[in-house]
Amino acid sequence: EDQVTQSPEALRLQEGESSSLNCSYTVSGLRGLFWYRQDPGKGPEFLFTLYSAGEEKEKERLKATLTKKESFLHITAPKPEDSATYLCAVRYNNAGNMLTFGGGTRLMVKP
Amino acid sequence: EPEVTQTPSHQVTQMGQEVILRCVPISNHLYFYWYRQILGQKVEFLVSFYNNEISEKSEIFDDQFSVERPDGSNFTLKIRSTKLEDSAMYFCASRGPGSYNEQFFGPGTRLTVL
């Protein structure tokens, strides 16, 4: 049973077309939800950490939000350089310090 | 800005050979990790390391795998006898002190087992 599920798997946007990526989780005792950006052939690049429902974090065109069951990564007026795979990961009770990742959303922004 | 570095960037080996993947974590970090990502699949946890010993390991991390911090800067992953299914990107990550700090990942080593 998947503990972290991301949707959609792929998303094509026109430059300037805002949208949201979803990360739903079924773990109990969340100790942190993390968003990473991954470019092809590279390592995950840290974006945000969210700890409790209602929390929001922003960075440039990205805004991450968290509820008790899911997190959203909102992308406002994206640019082609925002094209990447966005990964969501969780830390939770009884799982130590490991991160459990979702499958990612591959975002393509066309000029 | 401090970053995690990994060498080599690409390693090609024959099945049954031993490989050592190397990582230099961020200098003041205390927690170290290895993850792997098979092409087209999720990033998977392998092992965490703190205070010179393994803290946790996944089912993937069997007797063929070992980790070591041979000196004050390097952190290594050894695969004793590689299998075809070990082909993947291997990522090292490190985390600073504190319970909730994020993990920072290196650029990865692409391991190809022939």
PDB file of C-alpha atoms in Angstrom, chain A residues 34-39 42-48 59-60 62 81 84-87 101, chain B residues 1 91 102-106:
ATOM      1  CA  PHE A  34       9.187  17.744   2.303  1.00  0.00           C
ATOM      2  CA  TRP A  35       9.080  19.029  -1.260  1.00  0.00           C
ATOM      3  CA  TYR A  36      12.039  18.552  -3.558  1.00  0.00           C
ATOM      4  CA  ARG A  37      12.747  19.475  -7.161  1.00  0.00           C
ATOM      5  CA  GLN A  38      14.647  16.963  -9.306  1.00  0.00           C
ATOM      6  CA  ASP A  39      16.131  17.776 -12.700  1.00  0.00           C
ATOM      7  CA  LYS A  42      20.431  15.057 -10.810  1.00  0.00           C
ATOM      8  CA  GLY A  43      19.797  14.708  -7.105  1.00  0.00           C
ATOM      9  CA  PRO A  44      16.697  16.043  -5.353  1.00  0.00           C
ATOM     10  CA  GLU A  45      17.001  19.742  -4.505  1.00  0.00           C
ATOM     11  CA  PHE A  46      15.306  20.791  -1.276  1.00  0.00           C
ATOM     12  CA  LEU A  47      12.427  23.264  -1.582  1.00  0.00           C
ATOM     13  CA  PHE A  48      10.203  23.254   1.531  1.00  0.00           C
ATOM     14  CA  LYS A  59       9.515  30.663  -2.537  1.00  0.00           C
ATOM     15  CA  GLU A  60       9.367  32.713  -5.724  1.00  0.00           C
ATOM     16  CA  LEU A  62       6.066  28.201  -5.567  1.00  0.00           C
ATOM     17  CA  GLU A  81      12.838  26.900 -16.154  1.00  0.00           C
ATOM     18  CA  ALA A  84      11.365  19.466 -13.535  1.00  0.00           C
ATOM     19  CA  THR A  85      10.060  16.551 -11.503  1.00  0.00           C
ATOM     20  CA  TYR A  86       8.668  17.625  -8.147  1.00  0.00           C
ATOM     21  CA  LEU A  87       8.997  15.075  -5.372  1.00  0.00           C
ATOM     22  CA  PHE A 101       9.016   9.432  -1.290  1.00  0.00           C
TER      23      PHE A 101
ATOM     24  CA  GLU B   1      26.741  27.460  -0.304  1.00  0.00           C
ATOM     25  CA  PHE B  91      22.119   9.393  -3.728  1.00  0.00           C
ATOM     26  CA  GLU B 102      15.707  18.634   6.052  1.00  0.00           C
ATOM     27  CA  GLN B 103      17.985  16.243   4.218  1.00  0.00           C
ATOM     28  CA  PHE B 104      20.231  17.649   1.500  1.00  0.00           C
ATOM     29  CA  PHE B 105      21.046  15.376  -1.384  1.00  0.00           C
ATOM     30  CA  GLY B 106      24.127  14.979  -3.517  1.00  0.00           C
TER      31      GLY B 106
END
